[in-house]
Coordinates of C-alpha atoms and ligand atoms in Angstrom, one line a residue:
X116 CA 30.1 -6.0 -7.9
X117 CA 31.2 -2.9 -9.7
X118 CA 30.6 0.8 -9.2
X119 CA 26.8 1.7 -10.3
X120 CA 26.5 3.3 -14.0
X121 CA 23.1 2.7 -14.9
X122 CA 19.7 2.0 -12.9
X123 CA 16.3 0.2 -13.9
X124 CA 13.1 1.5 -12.5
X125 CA 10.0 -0.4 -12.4
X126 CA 6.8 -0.3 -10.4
X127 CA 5.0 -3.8 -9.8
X128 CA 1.7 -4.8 -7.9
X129 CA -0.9 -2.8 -6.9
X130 CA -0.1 1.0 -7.8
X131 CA -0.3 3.4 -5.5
X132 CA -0.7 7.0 -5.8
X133 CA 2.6 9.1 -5.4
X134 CA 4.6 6.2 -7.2
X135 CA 4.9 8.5 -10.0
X136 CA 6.5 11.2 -7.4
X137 CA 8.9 8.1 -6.5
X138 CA 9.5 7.4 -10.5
X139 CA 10.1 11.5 -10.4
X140 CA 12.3 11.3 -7.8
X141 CA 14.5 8.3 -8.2
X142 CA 14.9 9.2 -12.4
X143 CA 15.9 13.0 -11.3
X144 CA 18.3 12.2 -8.3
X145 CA 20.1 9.2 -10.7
X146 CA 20.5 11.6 -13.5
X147 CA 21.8 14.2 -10.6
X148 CA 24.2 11.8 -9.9
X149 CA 25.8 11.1 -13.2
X150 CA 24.2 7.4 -13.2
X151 CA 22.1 6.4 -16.7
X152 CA 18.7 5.1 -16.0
X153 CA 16.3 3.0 -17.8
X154 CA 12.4 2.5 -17.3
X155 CA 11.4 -0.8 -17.5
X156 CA 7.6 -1.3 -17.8
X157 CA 5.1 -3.6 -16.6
X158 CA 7.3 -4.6 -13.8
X159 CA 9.2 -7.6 -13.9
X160 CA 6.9 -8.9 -17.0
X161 CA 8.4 -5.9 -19.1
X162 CA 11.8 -7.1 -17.7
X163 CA 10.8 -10.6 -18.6
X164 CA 9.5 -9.1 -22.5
X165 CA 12.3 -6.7 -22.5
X166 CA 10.0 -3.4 -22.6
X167 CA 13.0 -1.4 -21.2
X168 CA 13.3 2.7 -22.2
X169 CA 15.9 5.1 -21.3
X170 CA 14.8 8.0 -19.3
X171 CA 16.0 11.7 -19.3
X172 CA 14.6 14.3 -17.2
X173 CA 11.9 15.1 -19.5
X174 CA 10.8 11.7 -19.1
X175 CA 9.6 12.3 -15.8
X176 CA 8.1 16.1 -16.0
X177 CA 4.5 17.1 -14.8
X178 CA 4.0 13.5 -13.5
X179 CA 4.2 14.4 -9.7
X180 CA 0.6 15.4 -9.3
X181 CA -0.9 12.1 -11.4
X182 CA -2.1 9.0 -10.1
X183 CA -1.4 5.3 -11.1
X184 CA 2.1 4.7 -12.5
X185 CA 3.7 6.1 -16.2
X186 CA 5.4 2.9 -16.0
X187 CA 2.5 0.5 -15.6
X188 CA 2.1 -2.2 -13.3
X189 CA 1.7 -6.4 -13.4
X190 CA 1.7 -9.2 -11.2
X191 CA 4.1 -11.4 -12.8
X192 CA 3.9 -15.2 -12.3
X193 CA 6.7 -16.1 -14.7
X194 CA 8.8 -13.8 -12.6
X195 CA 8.2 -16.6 -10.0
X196 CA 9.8 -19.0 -11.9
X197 CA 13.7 -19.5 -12.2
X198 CA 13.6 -19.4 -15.9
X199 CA 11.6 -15.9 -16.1
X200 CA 13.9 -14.8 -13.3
X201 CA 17.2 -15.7 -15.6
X202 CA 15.3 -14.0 -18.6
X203 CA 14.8 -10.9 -17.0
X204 CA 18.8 -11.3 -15.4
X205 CA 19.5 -11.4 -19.3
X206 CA 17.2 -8.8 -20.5
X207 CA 18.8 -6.4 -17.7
X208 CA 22.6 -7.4 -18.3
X209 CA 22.2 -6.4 -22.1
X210 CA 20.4 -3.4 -21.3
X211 CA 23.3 -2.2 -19.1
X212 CA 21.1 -2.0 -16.1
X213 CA 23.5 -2.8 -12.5
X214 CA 21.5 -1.8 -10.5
X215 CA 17.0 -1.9 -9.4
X216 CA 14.9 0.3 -8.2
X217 CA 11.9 -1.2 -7.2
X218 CA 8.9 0.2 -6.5
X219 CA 5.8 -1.6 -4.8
X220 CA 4.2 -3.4 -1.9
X221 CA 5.2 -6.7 -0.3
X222 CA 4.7 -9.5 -3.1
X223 CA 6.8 -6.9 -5.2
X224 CA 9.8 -6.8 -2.5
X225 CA 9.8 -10.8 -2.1
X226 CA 10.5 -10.8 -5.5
X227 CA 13.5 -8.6 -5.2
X228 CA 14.8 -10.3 -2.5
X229 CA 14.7 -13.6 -4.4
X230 CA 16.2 -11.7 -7.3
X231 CA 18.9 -10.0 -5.7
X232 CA 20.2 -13.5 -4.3
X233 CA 19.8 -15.2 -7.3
X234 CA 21.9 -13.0 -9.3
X235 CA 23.8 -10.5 -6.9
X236 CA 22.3 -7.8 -8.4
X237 CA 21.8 -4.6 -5.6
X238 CA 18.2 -3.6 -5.4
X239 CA 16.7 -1.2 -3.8
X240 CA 12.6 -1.2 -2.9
X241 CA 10.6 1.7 -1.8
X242 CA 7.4 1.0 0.0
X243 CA 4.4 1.7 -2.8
X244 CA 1.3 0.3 -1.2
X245 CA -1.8 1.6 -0.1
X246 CA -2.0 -0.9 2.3
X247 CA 1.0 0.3 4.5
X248 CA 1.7 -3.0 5.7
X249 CA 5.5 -3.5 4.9
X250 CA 7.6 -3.2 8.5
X251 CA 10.3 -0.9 9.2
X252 CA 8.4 2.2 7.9
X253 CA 5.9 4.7 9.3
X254 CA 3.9 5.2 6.3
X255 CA 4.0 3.6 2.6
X256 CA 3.4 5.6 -0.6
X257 CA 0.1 5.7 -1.6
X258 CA -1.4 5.4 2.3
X259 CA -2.3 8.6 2.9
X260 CA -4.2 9.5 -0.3
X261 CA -6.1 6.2 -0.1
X262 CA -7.3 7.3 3.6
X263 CA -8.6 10.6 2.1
X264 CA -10.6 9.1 -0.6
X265 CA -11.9 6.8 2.5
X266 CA -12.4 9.8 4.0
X267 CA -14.3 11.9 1.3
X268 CA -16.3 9.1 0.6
X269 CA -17.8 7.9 3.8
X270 CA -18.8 11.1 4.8
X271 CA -20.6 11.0 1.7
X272 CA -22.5 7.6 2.5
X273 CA -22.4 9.4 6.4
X274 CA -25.2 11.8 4.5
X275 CA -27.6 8.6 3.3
X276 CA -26.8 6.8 6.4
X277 CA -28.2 9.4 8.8
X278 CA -31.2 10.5 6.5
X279 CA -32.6 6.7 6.4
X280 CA -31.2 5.7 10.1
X281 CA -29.1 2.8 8.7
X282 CA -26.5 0.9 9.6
X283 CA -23.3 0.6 6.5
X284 CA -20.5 -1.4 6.8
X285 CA -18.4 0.2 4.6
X286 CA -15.3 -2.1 3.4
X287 CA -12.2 -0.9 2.4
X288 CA -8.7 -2.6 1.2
X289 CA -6.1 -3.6 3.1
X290 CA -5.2 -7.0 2.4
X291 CA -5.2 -8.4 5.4
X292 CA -4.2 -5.2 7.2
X293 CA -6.3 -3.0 9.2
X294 CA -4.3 0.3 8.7
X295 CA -6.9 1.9 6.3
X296 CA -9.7 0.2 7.9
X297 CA -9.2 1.7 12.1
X298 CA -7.4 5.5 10.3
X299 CA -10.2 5.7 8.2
X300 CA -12.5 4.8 10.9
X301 CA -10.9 8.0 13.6
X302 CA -11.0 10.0 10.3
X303 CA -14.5 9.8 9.3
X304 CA -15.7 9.4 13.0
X305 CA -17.4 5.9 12.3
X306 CA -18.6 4.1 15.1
X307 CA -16.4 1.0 14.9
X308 CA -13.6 -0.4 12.8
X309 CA -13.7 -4.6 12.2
X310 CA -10.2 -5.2 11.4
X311 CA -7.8 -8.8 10.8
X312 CA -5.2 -7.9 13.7
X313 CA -8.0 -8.4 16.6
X314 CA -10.3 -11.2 15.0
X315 CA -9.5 -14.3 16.7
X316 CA -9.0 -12.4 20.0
X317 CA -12.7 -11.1 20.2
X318 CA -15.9 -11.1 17.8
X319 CA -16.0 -7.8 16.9
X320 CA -19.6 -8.1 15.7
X321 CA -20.9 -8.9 19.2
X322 CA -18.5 -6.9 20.9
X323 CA -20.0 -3.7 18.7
X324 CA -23.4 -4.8 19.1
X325 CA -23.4 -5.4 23.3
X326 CA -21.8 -1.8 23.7
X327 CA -25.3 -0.6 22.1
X328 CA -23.3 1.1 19.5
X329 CA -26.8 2.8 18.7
X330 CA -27.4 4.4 21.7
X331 CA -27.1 7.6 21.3
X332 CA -27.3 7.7 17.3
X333 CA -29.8 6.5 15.0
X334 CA -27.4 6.0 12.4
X335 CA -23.7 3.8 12.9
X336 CA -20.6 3.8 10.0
X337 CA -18.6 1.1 10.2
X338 CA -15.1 0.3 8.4
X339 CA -14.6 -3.5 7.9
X340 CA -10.9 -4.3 6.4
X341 CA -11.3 -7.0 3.5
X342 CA -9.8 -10.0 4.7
X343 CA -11.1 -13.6 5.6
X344 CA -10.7 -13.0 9.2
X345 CA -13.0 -10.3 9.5
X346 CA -15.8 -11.9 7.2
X347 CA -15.8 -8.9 4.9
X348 CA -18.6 -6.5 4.8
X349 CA -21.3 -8.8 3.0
X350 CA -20.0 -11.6 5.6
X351 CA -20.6 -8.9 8.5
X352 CA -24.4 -7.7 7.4
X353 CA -25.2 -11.3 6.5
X354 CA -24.7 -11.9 10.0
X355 CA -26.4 -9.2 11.2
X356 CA -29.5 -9.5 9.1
X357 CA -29.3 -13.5 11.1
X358 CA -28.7 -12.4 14.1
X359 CA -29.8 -9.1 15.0
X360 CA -32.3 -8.4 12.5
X361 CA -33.8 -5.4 13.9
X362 CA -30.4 -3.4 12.1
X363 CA -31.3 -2.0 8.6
X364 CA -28.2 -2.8 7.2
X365 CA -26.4 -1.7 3.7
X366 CA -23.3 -2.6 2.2
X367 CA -20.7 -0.8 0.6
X368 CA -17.5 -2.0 -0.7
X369 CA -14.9 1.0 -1.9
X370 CA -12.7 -1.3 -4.3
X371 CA -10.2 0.3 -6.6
X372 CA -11.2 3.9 -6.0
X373 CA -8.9 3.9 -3.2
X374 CA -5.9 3.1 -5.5
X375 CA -6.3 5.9 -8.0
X376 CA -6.3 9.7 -7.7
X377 CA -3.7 12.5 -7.5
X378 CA -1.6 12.2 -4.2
X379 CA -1.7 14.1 -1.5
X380 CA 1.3 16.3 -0.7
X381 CA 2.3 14.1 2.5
X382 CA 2.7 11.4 -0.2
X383 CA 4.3 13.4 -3.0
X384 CA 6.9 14.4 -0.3
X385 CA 7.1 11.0 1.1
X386 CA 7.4 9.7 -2.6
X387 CA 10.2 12.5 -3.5
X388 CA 11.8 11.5 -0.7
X389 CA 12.3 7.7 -0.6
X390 CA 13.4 8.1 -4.1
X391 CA 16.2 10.3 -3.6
X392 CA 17.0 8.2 -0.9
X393 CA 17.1 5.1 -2.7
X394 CA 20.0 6.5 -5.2
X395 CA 22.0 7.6 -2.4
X396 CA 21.5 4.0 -0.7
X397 CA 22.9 2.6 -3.9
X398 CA 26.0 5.4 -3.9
X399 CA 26.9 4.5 -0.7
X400 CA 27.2 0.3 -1.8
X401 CA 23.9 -0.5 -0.4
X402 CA 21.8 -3.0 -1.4
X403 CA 18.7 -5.5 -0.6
X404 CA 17.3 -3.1 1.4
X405 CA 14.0 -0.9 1.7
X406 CA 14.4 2.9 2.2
X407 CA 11.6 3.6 4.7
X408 CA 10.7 6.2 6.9
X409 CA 10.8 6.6 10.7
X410 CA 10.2 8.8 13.2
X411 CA 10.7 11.3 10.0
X412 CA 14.1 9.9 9.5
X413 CA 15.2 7.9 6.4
X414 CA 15.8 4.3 7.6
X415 CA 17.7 1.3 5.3
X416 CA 15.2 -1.9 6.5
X417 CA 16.6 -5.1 4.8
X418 CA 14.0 -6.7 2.7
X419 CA 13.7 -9.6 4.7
X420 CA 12.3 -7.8 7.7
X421 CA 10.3 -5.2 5.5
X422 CA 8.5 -7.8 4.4
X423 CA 8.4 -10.3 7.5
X424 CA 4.0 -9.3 7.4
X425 CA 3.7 -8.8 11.0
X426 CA 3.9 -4.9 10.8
X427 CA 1.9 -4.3 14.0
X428 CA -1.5 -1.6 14.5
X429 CA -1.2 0.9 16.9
X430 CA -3.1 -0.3 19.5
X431 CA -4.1 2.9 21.3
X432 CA -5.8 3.7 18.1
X433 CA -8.9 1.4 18.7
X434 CA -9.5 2.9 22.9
X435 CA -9.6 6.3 20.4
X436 CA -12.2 4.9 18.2
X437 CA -13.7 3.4 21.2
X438 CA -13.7 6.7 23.6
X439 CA -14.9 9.0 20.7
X440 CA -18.1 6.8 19.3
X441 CA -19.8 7.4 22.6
Ligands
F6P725 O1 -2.1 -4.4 -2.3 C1 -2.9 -3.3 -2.7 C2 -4.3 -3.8 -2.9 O2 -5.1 -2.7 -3.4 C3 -5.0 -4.5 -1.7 O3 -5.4 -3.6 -0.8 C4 -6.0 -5.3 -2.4 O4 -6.3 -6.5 -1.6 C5 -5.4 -5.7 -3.7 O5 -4.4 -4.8 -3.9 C6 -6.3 -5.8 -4.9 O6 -5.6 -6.2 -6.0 P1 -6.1 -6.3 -7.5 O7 -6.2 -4.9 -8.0 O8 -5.1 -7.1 -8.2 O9 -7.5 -6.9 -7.4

């Protein structure tokens, strides 16, 4: 492999907002640099349809503050094919491109990985998921602004909840992770969070129900992760309305509010960042790695272990929730 001339960016999965900060940030620090760098949309479908631009600085101005991603987003499946794979190998090679950036949550950084061996082409992936499940980093891009809009929104339905003495299981995204589900819970002061990590070690349901979690309120929030292993939130009040049916229970489920919105400053500096990291991984002959954060420290977390889905929940954060719902 030669010295690094020109980079391709591309976002791919969910977006996340503060992936256009990382866009921002990896475009300006490349062009800093003295490296070329292209935008490639769509992820790796627009590497696969060759929808590949060349950015300048001006590419990238007053994007910081905006949600979603300028360079659009896709879950590929032809990208998990060999023959989409050589395409968008081809596709990159004639652009010039030597080198990826590549910005998303796991699925997008298991595609990297299988990428990078394929061809031997250094990538780079920066954690862009609101679900802040990729290991080897404190926090992913997108995270934090997704637990504020959990935030401002629950202690909207808080409002409703206490007026009518109701119980809401509020669900949130995650997939399969509980990080937005227990935060979100300390945030907004909720009662309980129901969350994948802990559901075949207790039933969360009876658990929160035998503690009389109504004690001393007449209203109770609760934040269910969505995932099969907690039931979801329908799965959850269909249960109690069996069960214990003197609970007047509501539903409701945040969906893709949580993924859009400007991003907070903790994740525009996160974002910023990460991407200036990532060019400086690549100067320095890294490659098949994740920049991360830890501790507040840029870390290099090879994508095998970023992605190894056993990123574990802090555990002193449910005796929190616990202590404080008194
Ligand atoms: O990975 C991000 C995420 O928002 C998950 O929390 C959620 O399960 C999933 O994406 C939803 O994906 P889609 O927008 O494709 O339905």
């Amino acid at each position: 492999m030669g010295v690094v001339k020109c980079v391709g960016i591309l976002t791919s999965g969910g977006d996340a907002p503060g992936m256009n900060a990382a866009i921002r940030a990896v475009t300006r620090s490349a062009i800093y640099n003295g490296l070329a760098v292209k935008g490639i949309y769509r992820g790796y479908k627009g590497l696969i349809d060759n929808e590949i631009v060349e950015f300048k600085t001006q590419n990238v101005s007053n994007i910081i503050q905006q949600g979603g991603t300028i360079l659009k987003t896709a879950r590929s499946q032809e990208f998990m094919t060999p023959e989409g794979r050589q395409l968008a190998y081809d596709n990159m090679c004639n652009a010039g491109i030597d080198a990826l950036v590549v910005i998303g949550g796991d699925g997008s950084l298991t595609g990297a990985r299988i990428f990078a061996e394929e061809f031997d082409v250094p990538i780079i992936g920066l954690p862009g998921t609101i679900d802040n499940d990729l290991y080897g980093t404190d926090r992913t891009i997108g995270y934090d602004t997704a637990l504020n809009t959990i935030m401002e929104a629950v202690d909207k339905i808080r409002d409703t909840a206490t007026s009518h003495e109701r119980l809401f299981f509020i669900e949130v995204m995650g997939r399969d992770a509980g990080f937005l589900a227990l935060n979100g819970a300390i945030a907004v002061g909720a009662e309980a969070a129901i969350i994948p990590e802990i559901a075949t070690e207790v039933d969360q349901l009876a658990e929160l129900i035998q503690n009389g979690f109504r004690k001393s309120k007449n209203s109770s929030i609760v934040l269910v992760a969505e995932s099969e292993l907690t039931g979801g939130a329908m799965g959850l009040a269909e249960r109690v309305k069996n069960e214990y049916p003197q609970y007047d229970v509501r539903v409701t489920i945040l969906g893709h509010i949580q993924r859009g919105g400007s991003p907070t400053a903790n994740d525009r500096i996160l974002a910023s960042r990460l991407g200036n990291a990532a060019i400086d991984a690549l100067l320095e002959g890294q490659r098949n790695i994740m920049v991360g954060v830890q501790n507040d420290e840029i870390v290099n977390v090879p994508f095998v272990k970023a992605i190894k889905k056993d990123k574990p929940i802090n555990r002193d954060l449910l005796n929190t929730l616990r202590i404080l719902s008194i």
